[in-house]
Amino acid sequence: MKRPLNIVYGVEDVPPLGVTLFSGVQHVVLIAIRLLFPLLVAREAGLAPERILDVLGVSMLIMGLGPVLQAMTRGPVGSGYLCPTSFTSAYIAPSLLAAKTGGMALVVGMTLFGGVLEAALSRALRPLRPFFPPEIAGFVVVVVGVTLGSLGTRYVLGVGTPTGLNRHDLTVTAVSLGTMIILNVWTKGSLRVFCALIGMVVGYVAAALAGILTVADLSPVKAAPLLHFPRLGHGGWSFDLGLAIPFGVAALAACLRAMGDITTCQKINDAEWTRPRIRSISGGVLANGLATATAGICGTIGVNTLTSSVGLAGATGVTSRRIAYVIGGMFVVLAFLPKAAALVAIMPRPVLGATLWFSACFVFVNGLQIVTSRMLDVRRTFVIGLGFTIGLAVDLHPSLYSTLPGAVQPFASSSLVLGTISALVLNALFRLGVRRTQTLLIDPARRDTSAIGDFMELQGAAWGARRDVIDRATFNLSQSIETIVDSCEPEGSIEVEASFDEFNLNLRVSYAGPPLELPDKRPSNEDIMASEAGQRRLAGFMLRRYADRVQSRYRAGRSTILFHFDH
Amino acid sequence: MDLREDTSGDVTILEIKGRIDSTTAPVLGERLTASLTTPQRRLVLDLRQLEYISSAGFRVLLLAARRAEEAGARFVLCSVTGKVRHLFDLGGFLDLFLISGSREEAITAVH
């Protein structure tokens, strides 16, 4: 793992206390905004104000538990990264449905079901990997980036509010977002690290000066008690089979989003990142599932990794997992201080919009980079393109989807859910007919070098392989064919067989003729220059070094070389 | 393989496009030999558009470097990037040749 230049404190680093605390505060503010979700569900369930305070207190404890579980590095739980969690839009639609039909007991019962399902899914990610390829995890991150950006736009433009679009909101957004961007792009050190928090504070001040944040808006802060001990007890759990589908879909969406977020964490922490590391991802998804199950047990709604927080960590260059423990501690304290939560909950719309826009930029670009880390043929292009188009239509034409039958509506509850399901179904569909093993016959007399390159390009894209692995395999194929033709006088065609699964790329080159020399040691420069035999030894040495494993066999006048590449 | 020759002052720049393998390497070898026989000759080999180089290509470059040294000529490679750079690294050639990041840097380095 090599630390990228823009990362100031990497995942293993221990930042100074000041940096740790202020970074923690930045994340806490971003995470706590989502307290609106359990508040919304608790109101929908008709809870009394005292019980709502309990739900919010428990919700803050869960928001503290999530990042701690994610940061764990020992045992099966945890991704090992600073990957904060918060309440998610994926669970909000089914939770509101459950609140309407069965009150808070049904909400927490179904949340527990969703969490257990996600935890179970985390154990099957390895065999399911062909069905959840990295480009779909990247696709999920892109959709979340678009969703965050779109949500930010709603807040900035005042969509659905009595005031609508007005110059005060736009001014406050410009001041808040401008502060974040200027500090992020043109400063270094503490100012860059705390750019989001400073931008938010500047936004609050600008909102107060513009008359958007008034004394009346502060009344929830005044009204909240100074100290409140949240009660974990609630009205029990209930279960409704009819809600298993929407909660199951929410768990799947949460799983895929967590996969995307953890992949992003891996990528922003490693300049040499090449592929998602499955152990870290499955540990992270398990942590996510356990946090949601605990939320259900303790009396609130489901959580998910928070993409905007991952984006914030990347943007500020502070990704130390220590921050996760600090976030956990801060939420434990805040759970007993309702005034602080109320202060976050009254964040002015334009400031919230600016913060979402700021994070969405990093989320969106990271998602694109994950999608394009794989070679994409037309099938995969359709998976991503159609998935995106179908998913985005939920936001563009919401009225169209509201007319769907009730049983189908959970699948179209958000662009993330519908887009993800569409991409998964299309991916499974387009896997049909893709052969995992392909053969190419090469006529030594023709020396068609472009055929080798075309063959590997075509197969790499059909398999969704990594570009760097296909480049290495293409070199080994070209160099071995060249050397065989030049020095082994093969009789008849040279047969190439390429086979692929998500973890391995194997090339088998066989021909009638003597075997190639594949030395462990590089020939000297004098050897290479002295004769073509030295040049052949150099070829053999490079072939051996470029593959992860090489085997050579010679039997009954026929030679076979096996090149294995880890994927 | 396509070869394109440019000059910049007293420096000859040879840009290689495509593949250097056992079929094309002899052509490149002849061209380099012809360019590096004159003392004080300065040559930049621009590999920006090179897609593939095999052991045959590396052998030709090694021979050219030796010839340049014998003739008192100067010989610099430039724009060795991406997968071609990986191949130089793989074969242990990155430290054997004088390699500049860009054509402009190479023209300065060859003096």
GROMACS .gro file of N, CA and C in nm, chain A residues 447 449 471 475 478-479 482 486 522 525-526 528-532 535 538-539 541-542 545-546, chain B residues 19 21-23 52-56 58-59 62-63 66 83 86-87 89-93 96:
model
  138
  447ARG      N    1   0.278  -1.472  -3.859
  447ARG     CA    2   0.325  -1.378  -3.757
  447ARG      C    3   0.229  -1.261  -3.737
  449THR      N    4   0.082  -1.029  -3.540
  449THR     CA    5   0.094  -0.976  -3.402
  449THR      C    6  -0.034  -0.903  -3.358
  471ASP      N    7  -0.270  -0.621  -1.999
  471ASP     CA    8  -0.147  -0.571  -2.062
  471ASP      C    9  -0.031  -0.668  -2.037
  475PHE      N   10   0.159  -0.895  -2.326
  475PHE     CA   11   0.304  -0.896  -2.348
  475PHE      C   12   0.357  -1.039  -2.346
  478SER      N   13   0.264  -1.216  -2.666
  478SER     CA   14   0.338  -1.166  -2.783
  478SER      C   15   0.484  -1.209  -2.778
  479GLN      N   16   0.547  -1.191  -2.660
  479GLN     CA   17   0.689  -1.224  -2.647
  479GLN      C   18   0.713  -1.374  -2.661
  482GLU      N   19   0.664  -1.474  -3.030
  482GLU     CA   20   0.778  -1.422  -3.108
  482GLU      C   21   0.901  -1.513  -3.091
  486ASP      N   22   1.075  -1.759  -3.369
  486ASP     CA   23   1.213  -1.729  -3.408
  486ASP      C   24   1.311  -1.842  -3.377
  522ARG      N   25   1.856  -1.295  -1.472
  522ARG     CA   26   1.868  -1.214  -1.593
  522ARG      C   27   2.005  -1.237  -1.656
  525ASN      N   28   2.432  -0.802  -1.968
  525ASN     CA   29   2.420  -0.720  -2.090
  525ASN      C   30   2.511  -0.773  -2.199
  526GLU      N   31   2.629  -0.821  -2.159
  526GLU     CA   32   2.723  -0.877  -2.258
  526GLU      C   33   2.662  -0.999  -2.326
  528ILE      N   34   2.345  -1.065  -2.363
  528ILE     CA   35   2.232  -1.023  -2.450
  528ILE      C   36   2.287  -0.971  -2.582
  529MET      N   37   2.394  -0.891  -2.573
  529MET     CA   38   2.448  -0.830  -2.696
  529MET      C   39   2.526  -0.930  -2.780
  530ALA      N   40   2.586  -1.032  -2.714
  530ALA     CA   41   2.677  -1.124  -2.784
  530ALA      C   42   2.608  -1.209  -2.888
  531SER      N   43   2.485  -1.254  -2.860
  531SER     CA   44   2.421  -1.346  -2.955
  531SER      C   45   2.270  -1.344  -2.937
  532GLU      N   46   2.201  -1.405  -3.032
  532GLU     CA   47   2.056  -1.414  -3.021
  532GLU      C   48   2.015  -1.510  -2.910
  535GLN      N   49   1.963  -1.296  -2.621
  535GLN     CA   50   1.834  -1.226  -2.638
  535GLN      C   51   1.718  -1.317  -2.599
  538LEU      N   52   1.694  -1.346  -2.230
  538LEU     CA   53   1.630  -1.224  -2.176
  538LEU      C   54   1.477  -1.237  -2.191
  539ALA      N   55   1.433  -1.286  -2.307
  539ALA     CA   56   1.288  -1.305  -2.330
  539ALA      C   57   1.231  -1.399  -2.224
  541PHE      N   58   1.351  -1.475  -1.931
  541PHE     CA   59   1.357  -1.413  -1.799
  541PHE      C   60   1.239  -1.316  -1.779
  542MET      N   61   1.212  -1.235  -1.882
  542MET     CA   62   1.102  -1.138  -1.871
  542MET      C   63   0.967  -1.209  -1.864
  545ARG      N   64   0.926  -1.332  -1.515
  545ARG     CA   65   0.904  -1.226  -1.415
  545ARG      C   66   0.767  -1.160  -1.427
  546TYR      N   67   0.715  -1.149  -1.549
  546TYR     CA   68   0.591  -1.073  -1.567
  546TYR      C   69   0.468  -1.151  -1.520
  586ARG      N   70   0.551  -0.106  -3.281
  586ARG     CA   71   0.611  -0.218  -3.209
  586ARG      C   72   0.756  -0.240  -3.250
  588ASP      N   73   0.978  -0.550  -3.242
  588ASP     CA   74   0.990  -0.694  -3.215
  588ASP      C   75   1.099  -0.751  -3.304
  589SER      N   76   1.106  -0.882  -3.313
  589SER     CA   77   1.217  -0.940  -3.388
  589SER      C   78   1.207  -0.911  -3.538
  590THR      N   79   1.088  -0.872  -3.585
  590THR     CA   80   1.073  -0.838  -3.727
  590THR      C   81   1.122  -0.696  -3.753
  619TYR      N   82   0.496  -0.149  -2.791
  619TYR     CA   83   0.547  -0.280  -2.747
  619TYR      C   84   0.695  -0.288  -2.779
  620ILE      N   85   0.770  -0.345  -2.688
  620ILE     CA   86   0.912  -0.371  -2.718
  620ILE      C   87   0.947  -0.507  -2.659
  621SER      N   88   1.003  -0.592  -2.743
  621SER     CA   89   1.039  -0.727  -2.697
  621SER      C   90   1.188  -0.734  -2.667
  622SER      N   91   1.235  -0.852  -2.633
  622SER     CA   92   1.377  -0.869  -2.602
  622SER      C   93   1.464  -0.831  -2.721
  623ALA      N   94   1.411  -0.851  -2.842
  623ALA     CA   95   1.487  -0.815  -2.963
  623ALA      C   96   1.510  -0.664  -2.967
  625PHE      N   97   1.515  -0.458  -2.703
  625PHE     CA   98   1.609  -0.420  -2.596
  625PHE      C   99   1.753  -0.449  -2.640
  626ARG      N  100   1.771  -0.560  -2.712
  626ARG     CA  101   1.907  -0.593  -2.757
  626ARG      C  102   1.959  -0.484  -2.851
  629LEU      N  103   2.060  -0.185  -2.651
  629LEU     CA  104   2.188  -0.207  -2.581
  629LEU      C  105   2.305  -0.192  -2.677
  630LEU      N  106   2.289  -0.252  -2.796
  630LEU     CA  107   2.397  -0.242  -2.896
  630LEU      C  108   2.418  -0.096  -2.939
  633ARG      N  109   2.611   0.091  -2.675
  633ARG     CA  110   2.755   0.058  -2.678
  633ARG      C  111   2.824   0.127  -2.795
  650LYS      N  112   0.292   0.117  -1.998
  650LYS     CA  113   0.330  -0.025  -2.000
  650LYS      C  114   0.470  -0.046  -2.057
  653HIS      N  115   0.703  -0.014  -1.778
  653HIS     CA  116   0.700  -0.138  -1.699
  653HIS      C  117   0.795  -0.242  -1.760
  654LEU      N  118   0.795  -0.250  -1.894
  654LEU     CA  119   0.882  -0.348  -1.960
  654LEU      C  120   1.029  -0.313  -1.939
  656ASP      N  121   1.144  -0.163  -1.682
  656ASP     CA  122   1.168  -0.196  -1.541
  656ASP      C  123   1.185  -0.348  -1.525
  657LEU      N  124   1.095  -0.421  -1.591
  657LEU     CA  125   1.095  -0.568  -1.583
  657LEU      C  126   1.228  -0.627  -1.630
  658GLY      N  127   1.279  -0.573  -1.740
  658GLY     CA  128   1.403  -0.626  -1.797
  658GLY      C  129   1.528  -0.568  -1.732
  659GLY      N  130   1.510  -0.478  -1.635
  659GLY     CA  131   1.626  -0.418  -1.567
  659GLY      C  132   1.697  -0.316  -1.654
  660PHE      N  133   1.621  -0.240  -1.737
  660PHE     CA  134   1.684  -0.145  -1.829
  660PHE      C  135   1.668   0.001  -1.788
  663LEU      N  136   1.993   0.150  -1.706
  663LEU     CA  137   2.102   0.128  -1.802
  663LEU      C  138   2.112   0.240  -1.905
   0.00000   0.00000   0.00000
